[in-house]
mmCIF file of C-alpha atoms in Angstrom:
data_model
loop_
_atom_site.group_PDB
_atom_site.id
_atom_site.type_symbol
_atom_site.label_atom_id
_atom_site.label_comp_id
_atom_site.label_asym_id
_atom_site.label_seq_id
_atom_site.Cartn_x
_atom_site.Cartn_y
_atom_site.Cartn_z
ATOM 1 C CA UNK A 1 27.531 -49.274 2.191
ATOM 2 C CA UNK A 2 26.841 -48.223 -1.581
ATOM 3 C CA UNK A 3 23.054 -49.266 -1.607
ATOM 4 C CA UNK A 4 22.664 -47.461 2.202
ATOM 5 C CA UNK A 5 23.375 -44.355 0.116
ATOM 6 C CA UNK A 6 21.713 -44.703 -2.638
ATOM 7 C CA UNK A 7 18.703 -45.617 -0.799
ATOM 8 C CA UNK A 8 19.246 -42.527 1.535
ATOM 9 C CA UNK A 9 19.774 -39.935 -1.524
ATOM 10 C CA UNK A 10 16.879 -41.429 -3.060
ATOM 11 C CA UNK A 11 14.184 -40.656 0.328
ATOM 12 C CA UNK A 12 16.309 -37.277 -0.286
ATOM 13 C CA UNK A 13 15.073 -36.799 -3.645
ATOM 14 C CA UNK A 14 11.537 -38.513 -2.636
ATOM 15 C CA UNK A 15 11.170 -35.699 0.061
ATOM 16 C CA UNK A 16 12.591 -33.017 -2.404
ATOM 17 C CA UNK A 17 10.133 -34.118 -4.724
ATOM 18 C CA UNK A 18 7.190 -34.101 -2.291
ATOM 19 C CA UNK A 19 8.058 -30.402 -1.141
ATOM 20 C CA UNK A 20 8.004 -29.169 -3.773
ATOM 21 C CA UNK A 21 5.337 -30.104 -5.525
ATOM 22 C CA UNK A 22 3.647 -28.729 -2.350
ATOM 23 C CA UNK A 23 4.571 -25.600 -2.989
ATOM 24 C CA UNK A 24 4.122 -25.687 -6.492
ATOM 25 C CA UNK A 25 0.323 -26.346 -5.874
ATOM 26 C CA UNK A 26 0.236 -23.155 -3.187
ATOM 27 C CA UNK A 27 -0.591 -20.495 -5.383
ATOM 28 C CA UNK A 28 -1.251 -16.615 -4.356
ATOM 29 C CA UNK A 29 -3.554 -14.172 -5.891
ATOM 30 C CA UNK A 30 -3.340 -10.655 -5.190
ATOM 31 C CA UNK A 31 -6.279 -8.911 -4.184
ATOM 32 C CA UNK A 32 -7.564 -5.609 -2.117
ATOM 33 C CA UNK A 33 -9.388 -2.206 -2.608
ATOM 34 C CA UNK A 34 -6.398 -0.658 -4.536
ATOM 35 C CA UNK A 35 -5.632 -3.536 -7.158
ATOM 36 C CA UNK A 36 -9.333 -4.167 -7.463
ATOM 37 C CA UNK A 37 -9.585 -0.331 -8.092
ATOM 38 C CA UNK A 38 -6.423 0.095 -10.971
ATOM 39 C CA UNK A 39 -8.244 -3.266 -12.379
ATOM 40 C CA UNK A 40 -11.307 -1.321 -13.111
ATOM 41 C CA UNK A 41 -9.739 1.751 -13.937
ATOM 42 C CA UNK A 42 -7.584 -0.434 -16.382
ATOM 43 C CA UNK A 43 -10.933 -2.068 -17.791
ATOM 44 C CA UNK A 44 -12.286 0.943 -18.567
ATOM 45 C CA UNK A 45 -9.784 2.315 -20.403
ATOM 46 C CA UNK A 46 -9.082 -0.402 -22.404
ATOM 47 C CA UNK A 47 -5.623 -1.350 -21.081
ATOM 48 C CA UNK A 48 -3.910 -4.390 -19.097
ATOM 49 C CA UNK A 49 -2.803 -3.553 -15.550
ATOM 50 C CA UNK A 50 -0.014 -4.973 -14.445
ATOM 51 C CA UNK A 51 1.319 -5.210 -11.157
ATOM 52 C CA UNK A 52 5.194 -4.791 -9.254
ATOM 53 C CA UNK A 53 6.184 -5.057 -6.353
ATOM 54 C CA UNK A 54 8.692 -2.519 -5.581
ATOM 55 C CA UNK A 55 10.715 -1.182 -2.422
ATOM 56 C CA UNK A 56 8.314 1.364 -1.108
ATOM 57 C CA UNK A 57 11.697 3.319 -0.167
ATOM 58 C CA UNK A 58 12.620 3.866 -3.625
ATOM 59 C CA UNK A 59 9.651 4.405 -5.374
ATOM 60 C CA UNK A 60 10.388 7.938 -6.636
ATOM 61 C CA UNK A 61 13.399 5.654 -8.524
ATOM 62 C CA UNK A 62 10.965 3.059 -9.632
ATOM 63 C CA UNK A 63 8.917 5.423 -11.583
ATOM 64 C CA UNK A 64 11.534 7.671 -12.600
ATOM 65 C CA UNK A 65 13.605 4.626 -14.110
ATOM 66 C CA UNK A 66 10.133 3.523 -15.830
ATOM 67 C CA UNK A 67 9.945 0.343 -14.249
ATOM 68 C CA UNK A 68 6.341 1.023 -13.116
ATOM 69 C CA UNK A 69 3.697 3.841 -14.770
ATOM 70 C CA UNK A 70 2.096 4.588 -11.556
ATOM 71 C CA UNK A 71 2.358 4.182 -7.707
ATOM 72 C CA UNK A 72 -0.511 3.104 -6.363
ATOM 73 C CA UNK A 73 -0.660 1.880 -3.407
ATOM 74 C CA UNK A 74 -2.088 3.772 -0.290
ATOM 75 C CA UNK A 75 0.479 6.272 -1.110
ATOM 76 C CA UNK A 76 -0.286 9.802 1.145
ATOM 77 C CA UNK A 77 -0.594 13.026 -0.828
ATOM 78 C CA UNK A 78 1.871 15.994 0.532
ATOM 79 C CA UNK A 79 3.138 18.942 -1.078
ATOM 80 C CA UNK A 80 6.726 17.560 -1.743
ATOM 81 C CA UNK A 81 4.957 14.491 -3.873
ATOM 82 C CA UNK A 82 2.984 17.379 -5.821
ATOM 83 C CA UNK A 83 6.063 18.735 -6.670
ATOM 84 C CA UNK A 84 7.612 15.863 -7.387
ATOM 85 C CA UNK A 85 5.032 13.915 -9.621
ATOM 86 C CA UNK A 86 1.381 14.181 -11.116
ATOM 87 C CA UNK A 87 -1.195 13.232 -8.666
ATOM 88 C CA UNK A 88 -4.392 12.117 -8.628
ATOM 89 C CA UNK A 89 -7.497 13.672 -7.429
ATOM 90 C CA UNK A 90 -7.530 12.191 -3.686
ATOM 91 C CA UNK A 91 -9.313 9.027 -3.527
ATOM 92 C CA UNK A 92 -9.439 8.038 -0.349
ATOM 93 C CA UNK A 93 -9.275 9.732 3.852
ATOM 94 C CA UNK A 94 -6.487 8.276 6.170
ATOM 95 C CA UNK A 95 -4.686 9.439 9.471
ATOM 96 C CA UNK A 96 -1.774 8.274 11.156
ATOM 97 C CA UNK A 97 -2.084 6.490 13.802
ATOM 98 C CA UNK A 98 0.358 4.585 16.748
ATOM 99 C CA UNK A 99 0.083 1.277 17.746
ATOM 100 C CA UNK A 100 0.868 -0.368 20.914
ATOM 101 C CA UNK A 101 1.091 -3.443 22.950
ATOM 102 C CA UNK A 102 -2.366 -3.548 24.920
ATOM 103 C CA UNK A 103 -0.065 -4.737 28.089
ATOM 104 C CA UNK A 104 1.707 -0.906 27.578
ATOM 105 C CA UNK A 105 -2.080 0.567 27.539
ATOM 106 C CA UNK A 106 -1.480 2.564 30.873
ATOM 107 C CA UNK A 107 2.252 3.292 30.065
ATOM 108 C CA UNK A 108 1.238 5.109 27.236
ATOM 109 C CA UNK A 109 -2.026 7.245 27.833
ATOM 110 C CA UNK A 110 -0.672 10.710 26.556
ATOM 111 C CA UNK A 111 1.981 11.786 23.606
ATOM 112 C CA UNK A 112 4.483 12.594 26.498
ATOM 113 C CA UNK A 113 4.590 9.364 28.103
ATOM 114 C CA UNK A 114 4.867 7.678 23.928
ATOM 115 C CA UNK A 115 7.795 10.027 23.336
ATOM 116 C CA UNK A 116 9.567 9.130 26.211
ATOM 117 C CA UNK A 117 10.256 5.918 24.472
ATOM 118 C CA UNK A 118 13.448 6.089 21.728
ATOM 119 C CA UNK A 119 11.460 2.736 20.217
ATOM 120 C CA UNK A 120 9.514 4.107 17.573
ATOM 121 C CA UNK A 121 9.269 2.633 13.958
ATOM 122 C CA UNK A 122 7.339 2.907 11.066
ATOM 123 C CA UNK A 123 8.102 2.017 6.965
ATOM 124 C CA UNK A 124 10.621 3.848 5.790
ATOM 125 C CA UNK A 125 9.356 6.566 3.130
ATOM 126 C CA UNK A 126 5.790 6.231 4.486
ATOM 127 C CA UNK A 127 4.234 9.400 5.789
ATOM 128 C CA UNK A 128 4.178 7.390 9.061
ATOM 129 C CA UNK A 129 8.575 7.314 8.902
ATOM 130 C CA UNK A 130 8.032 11.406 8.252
ATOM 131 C CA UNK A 131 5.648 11.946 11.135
ATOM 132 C CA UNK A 132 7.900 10.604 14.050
ATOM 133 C CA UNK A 133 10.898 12.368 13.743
ATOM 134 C CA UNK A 134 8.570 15.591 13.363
ATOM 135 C CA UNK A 135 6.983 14.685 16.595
ATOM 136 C CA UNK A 136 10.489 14.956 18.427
ATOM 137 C CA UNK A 137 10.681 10.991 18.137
ATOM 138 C CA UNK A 138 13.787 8.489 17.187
ATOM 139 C CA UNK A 139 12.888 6.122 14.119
ATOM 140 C CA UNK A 140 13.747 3.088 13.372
ATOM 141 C CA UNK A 141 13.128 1.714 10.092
ATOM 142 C CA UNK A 142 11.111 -1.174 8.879
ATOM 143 C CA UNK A 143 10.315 -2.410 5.307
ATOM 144 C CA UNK A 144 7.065 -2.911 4.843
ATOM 145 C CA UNK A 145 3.953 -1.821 7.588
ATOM 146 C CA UNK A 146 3.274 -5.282 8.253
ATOM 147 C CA UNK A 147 6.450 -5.473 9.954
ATOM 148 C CA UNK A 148 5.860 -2.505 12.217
ATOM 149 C CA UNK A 149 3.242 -5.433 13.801
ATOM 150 C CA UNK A 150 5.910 -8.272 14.442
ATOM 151 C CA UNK A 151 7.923 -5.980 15.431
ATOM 152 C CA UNK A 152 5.866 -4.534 18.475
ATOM 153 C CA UNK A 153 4.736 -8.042 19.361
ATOM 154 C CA UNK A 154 8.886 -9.347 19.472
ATOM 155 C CA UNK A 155 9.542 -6.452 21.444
ATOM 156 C CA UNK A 156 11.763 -4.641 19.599
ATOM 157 C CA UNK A 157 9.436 -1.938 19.249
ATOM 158 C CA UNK A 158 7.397 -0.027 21.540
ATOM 159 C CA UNK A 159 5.641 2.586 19.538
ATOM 160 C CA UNK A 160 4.213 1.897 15.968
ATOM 161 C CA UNK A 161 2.870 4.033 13.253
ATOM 162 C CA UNK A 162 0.834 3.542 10.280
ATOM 163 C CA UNK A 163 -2.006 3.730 8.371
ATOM 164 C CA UNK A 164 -5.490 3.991 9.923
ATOM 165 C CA UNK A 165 -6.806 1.647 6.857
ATOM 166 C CA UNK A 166 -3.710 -0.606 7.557
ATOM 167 C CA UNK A 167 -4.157 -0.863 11.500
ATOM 168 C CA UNK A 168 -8.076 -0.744 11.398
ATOM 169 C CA UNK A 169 -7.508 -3.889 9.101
ATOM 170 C CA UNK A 170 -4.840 -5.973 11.293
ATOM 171 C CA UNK A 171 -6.291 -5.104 14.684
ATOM 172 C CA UNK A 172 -9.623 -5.124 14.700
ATOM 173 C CA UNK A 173 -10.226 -8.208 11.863
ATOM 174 C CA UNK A 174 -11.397 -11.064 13.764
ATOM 175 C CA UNK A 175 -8.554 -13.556 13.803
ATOM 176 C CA UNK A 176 -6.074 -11.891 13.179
ATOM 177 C CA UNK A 177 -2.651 -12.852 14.668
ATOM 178 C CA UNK A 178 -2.432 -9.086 16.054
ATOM 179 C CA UNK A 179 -5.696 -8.385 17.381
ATOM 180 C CA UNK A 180 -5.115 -9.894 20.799
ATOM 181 C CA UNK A 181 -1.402 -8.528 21.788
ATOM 182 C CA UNK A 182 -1.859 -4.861 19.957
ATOM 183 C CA UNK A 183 -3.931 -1.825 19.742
ATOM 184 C CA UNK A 184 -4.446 1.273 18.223
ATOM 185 C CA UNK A 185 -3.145 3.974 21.092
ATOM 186 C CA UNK A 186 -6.121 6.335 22.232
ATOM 187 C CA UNK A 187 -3.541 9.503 21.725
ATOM 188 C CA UNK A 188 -3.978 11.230 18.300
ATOM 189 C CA UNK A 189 -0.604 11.755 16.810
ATOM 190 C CA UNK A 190 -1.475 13.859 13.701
ATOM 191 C CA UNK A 191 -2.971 17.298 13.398
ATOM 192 C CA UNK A 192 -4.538 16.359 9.927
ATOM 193 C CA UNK A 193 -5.975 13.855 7.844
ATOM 194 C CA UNK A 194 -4.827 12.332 4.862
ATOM 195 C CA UNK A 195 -5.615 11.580 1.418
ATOM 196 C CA UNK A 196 -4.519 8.848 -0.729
ATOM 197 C CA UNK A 197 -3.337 9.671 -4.340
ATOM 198 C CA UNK A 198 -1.856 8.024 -7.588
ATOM 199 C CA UNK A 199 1.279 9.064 -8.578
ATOM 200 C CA UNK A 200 3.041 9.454 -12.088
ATOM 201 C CA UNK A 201 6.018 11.044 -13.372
ATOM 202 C CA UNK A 202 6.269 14.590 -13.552
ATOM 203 C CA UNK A 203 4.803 15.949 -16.487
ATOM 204 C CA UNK A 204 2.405 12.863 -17.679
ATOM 205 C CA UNK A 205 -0.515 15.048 -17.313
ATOM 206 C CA UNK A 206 -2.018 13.082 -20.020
ATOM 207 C CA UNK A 207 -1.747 9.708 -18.232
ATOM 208 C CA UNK A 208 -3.227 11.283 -14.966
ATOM 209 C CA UNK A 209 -5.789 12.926 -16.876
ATOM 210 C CA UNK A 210 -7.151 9.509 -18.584
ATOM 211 C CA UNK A 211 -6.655 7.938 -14.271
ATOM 212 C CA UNK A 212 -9.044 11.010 -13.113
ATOM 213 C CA UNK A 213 -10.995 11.001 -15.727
ATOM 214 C CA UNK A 214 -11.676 7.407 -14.943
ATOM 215 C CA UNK A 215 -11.647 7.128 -11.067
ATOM 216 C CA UNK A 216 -14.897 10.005 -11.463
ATOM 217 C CA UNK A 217 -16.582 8.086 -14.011
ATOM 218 C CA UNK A 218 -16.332 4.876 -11.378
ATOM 219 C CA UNK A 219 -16.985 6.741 -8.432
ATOM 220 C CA UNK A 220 -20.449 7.852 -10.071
ATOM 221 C CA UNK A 221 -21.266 4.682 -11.469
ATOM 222 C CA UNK A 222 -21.055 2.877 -8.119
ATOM 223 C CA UNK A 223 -18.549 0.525 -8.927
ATOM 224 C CA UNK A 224 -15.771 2.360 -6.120
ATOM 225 C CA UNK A 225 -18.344 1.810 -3.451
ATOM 226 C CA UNK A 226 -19.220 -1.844 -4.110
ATOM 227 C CA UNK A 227 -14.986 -2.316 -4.467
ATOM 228 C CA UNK A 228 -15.179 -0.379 -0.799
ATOM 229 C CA UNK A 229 -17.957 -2.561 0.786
ATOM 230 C CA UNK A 230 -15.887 -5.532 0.115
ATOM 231 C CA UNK A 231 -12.979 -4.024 2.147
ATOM 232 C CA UNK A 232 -14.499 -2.814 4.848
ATOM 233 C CA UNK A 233 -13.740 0.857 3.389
ATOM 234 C CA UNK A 234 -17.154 2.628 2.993
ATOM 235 C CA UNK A 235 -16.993 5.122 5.352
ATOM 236 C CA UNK A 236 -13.388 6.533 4.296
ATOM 237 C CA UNK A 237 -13.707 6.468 0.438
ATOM 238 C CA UNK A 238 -13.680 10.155 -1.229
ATOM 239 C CA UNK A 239 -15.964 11.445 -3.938
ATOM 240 C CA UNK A 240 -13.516 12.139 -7.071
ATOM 241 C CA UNK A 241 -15.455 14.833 -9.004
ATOM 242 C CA UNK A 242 -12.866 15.694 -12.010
ATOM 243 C CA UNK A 243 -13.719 17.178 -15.664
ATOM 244 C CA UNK A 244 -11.522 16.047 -18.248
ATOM 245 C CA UNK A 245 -8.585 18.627 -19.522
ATOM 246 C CA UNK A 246 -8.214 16.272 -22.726
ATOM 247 C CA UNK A 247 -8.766 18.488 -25.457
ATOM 248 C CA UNK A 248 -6.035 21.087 -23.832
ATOM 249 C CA UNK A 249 -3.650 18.950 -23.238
ATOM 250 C CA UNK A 250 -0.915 19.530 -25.761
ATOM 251 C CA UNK A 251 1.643 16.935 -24.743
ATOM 252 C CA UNK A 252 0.026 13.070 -24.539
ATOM 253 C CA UNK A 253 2.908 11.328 -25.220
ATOM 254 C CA UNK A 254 2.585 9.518 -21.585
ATOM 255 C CA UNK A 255 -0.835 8.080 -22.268
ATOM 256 C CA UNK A 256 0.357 7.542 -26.079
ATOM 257 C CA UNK A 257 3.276 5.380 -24.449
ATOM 258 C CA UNK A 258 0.776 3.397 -22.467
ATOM 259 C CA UNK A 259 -1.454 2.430 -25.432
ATOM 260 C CA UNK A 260 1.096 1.502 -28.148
ATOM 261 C CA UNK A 261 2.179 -0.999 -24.772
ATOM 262 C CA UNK A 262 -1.100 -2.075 -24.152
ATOM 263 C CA UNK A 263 -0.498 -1.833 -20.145
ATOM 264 C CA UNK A 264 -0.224 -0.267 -17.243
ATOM 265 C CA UNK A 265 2.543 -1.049 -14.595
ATOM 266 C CA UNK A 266 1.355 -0.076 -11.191
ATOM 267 C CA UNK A 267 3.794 0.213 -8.260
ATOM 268 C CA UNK A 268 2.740 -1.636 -5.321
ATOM 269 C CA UNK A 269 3.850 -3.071 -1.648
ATOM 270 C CA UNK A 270 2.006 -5.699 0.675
ATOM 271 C CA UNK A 271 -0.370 -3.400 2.377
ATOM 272 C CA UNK A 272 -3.889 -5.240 3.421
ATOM 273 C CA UNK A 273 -6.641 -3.957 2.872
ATOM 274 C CA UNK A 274 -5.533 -2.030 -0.194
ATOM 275 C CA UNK A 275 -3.077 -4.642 -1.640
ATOM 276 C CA UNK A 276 -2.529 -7.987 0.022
ATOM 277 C CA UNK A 277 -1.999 -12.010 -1.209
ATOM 278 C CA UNK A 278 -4.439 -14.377 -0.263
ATOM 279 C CA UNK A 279 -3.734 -18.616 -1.290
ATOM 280 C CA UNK A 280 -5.618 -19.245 -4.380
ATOM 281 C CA UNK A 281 -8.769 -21.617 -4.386
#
């Protein structure tokens, strides 16, 4: 009885050991139009960027408690974040948009059939979680906008809304998992477009001032469109046109912080085409 267990703990440890070394050999990188963006923004001004992934709900918290310099990450531009925290100069166009099962095509033709349904979700503290309830809509709550897609095709779900980059990405890339159960609804939900921005605390005008200063000086040299052109991305990138306020800004204590550092932390969440993992080669 003794050597049938030690022979069975030691396939246990044998298959332990085979798993995960497996895993330890799967490696991710991060990649997409925003990281590759902060990377070059970063190179150019001479500083490491670093990157964290943070709840997307509390990201006024995570920058606030310092454990990230910037949120950067698709994030949409309103009045209440200008008033909140330093912005960027817009960088790049975006709508909201709802996505459906292509089986509910016919069910949901117009915005009065959609809000007949109470099964609406988007990220919560995305513009997307803002839009519904203005809309007259129930929300339910996901975590990330990738699960807004597994959640329409469990059924949980009936209405979803996003991103345009996000579900131009998922549902029309060939392969993907979603392209062949979802689509993006032929109703227009939002009056406006959006912008994206980069956010830092309130007050760093010094930090955001180096960020525009930089994001103009890429835009011109071509180096944002050939980072576009990579994502797919061309046609919805913005021209940043900014003059730097350097030498009247009295305060730089927030780009001061950054240097003595040596890095930027940038805020982000899983959000393909502008920040994604891919497995390594």
């Amino acid at each position: 009885m003794k050597k049938k267990i030690v022979l069975a703990l030691l396939l246990v440890a044998v298959v332990l050991t085979a798993v995960l070394g497996a895993a330890a050999c799967t490696k991710t990188e991060l990649i997409g139009f925003d990281v590759e963006l902060a990377q070059a923004v970063g190179k150019d001004l001479g500083v490491e960027v670093e990157f964290q992934l943070i709840n997307w709900n509390n990201k006024e918290n995570e920058l606030e408690s310092k454990n990230v310099d910037l949120l950067w990450n698709g994030m949409t531009i309103t009045e209440e974040r200008e008033a909140q925290m330093e912005i960027s100069e817009p960088y790049m166009l975006n709508e909201q948009v709802a996505i459906i099962r292509k089986t509910d095509a016919s069910k949901f033709d117009t915005l009065d059939k959609m809000l007949a349904s109470k099964k609406w979700t988007a990220e919560s503290g995305s513009a997307g979680a803002e839009l519904i309830p203005e809309l007259g809509a129930t929300l339910i709550g996901v975590s990330s906008q990738i699960n807004i897609l597994t959640e329409l095709n469990a059924g949980s779900a009936d209405i979803g809304v996003m991103d345009s980059v996000m579900a131009g990405y998922y549902i029309n890339e060939t392969g993907s998992e979603y392209a062949d159960s979802l689509m993006i609804a032929p109703v227009k939900i939002a009056l406006e477009d959006e912008y994206y921005g980069i956010a830092a605390r309130k007050g760093e005008v010094a930090l955001m001032d180096k960020i525009n200063t930089s994001l103009a000086k890429l835009y011109a040299d071509g180096t944002v469109g050939k980072i576009a052109e990579t994502y797919g991305l061309t046609d919805v990138i913005l021209p940043v046109e900014y003059t730097s306020q350097w030498d009247s800004i009295a305060d730089k204590s927030s780009w001061d912080y950054i240097v003595n550092r040596g890095k930027i932390v940038i805020g982000y969440t899983l959000f393909a085409p502008i920040a994604y993992e891919v497995v390594a080669e």
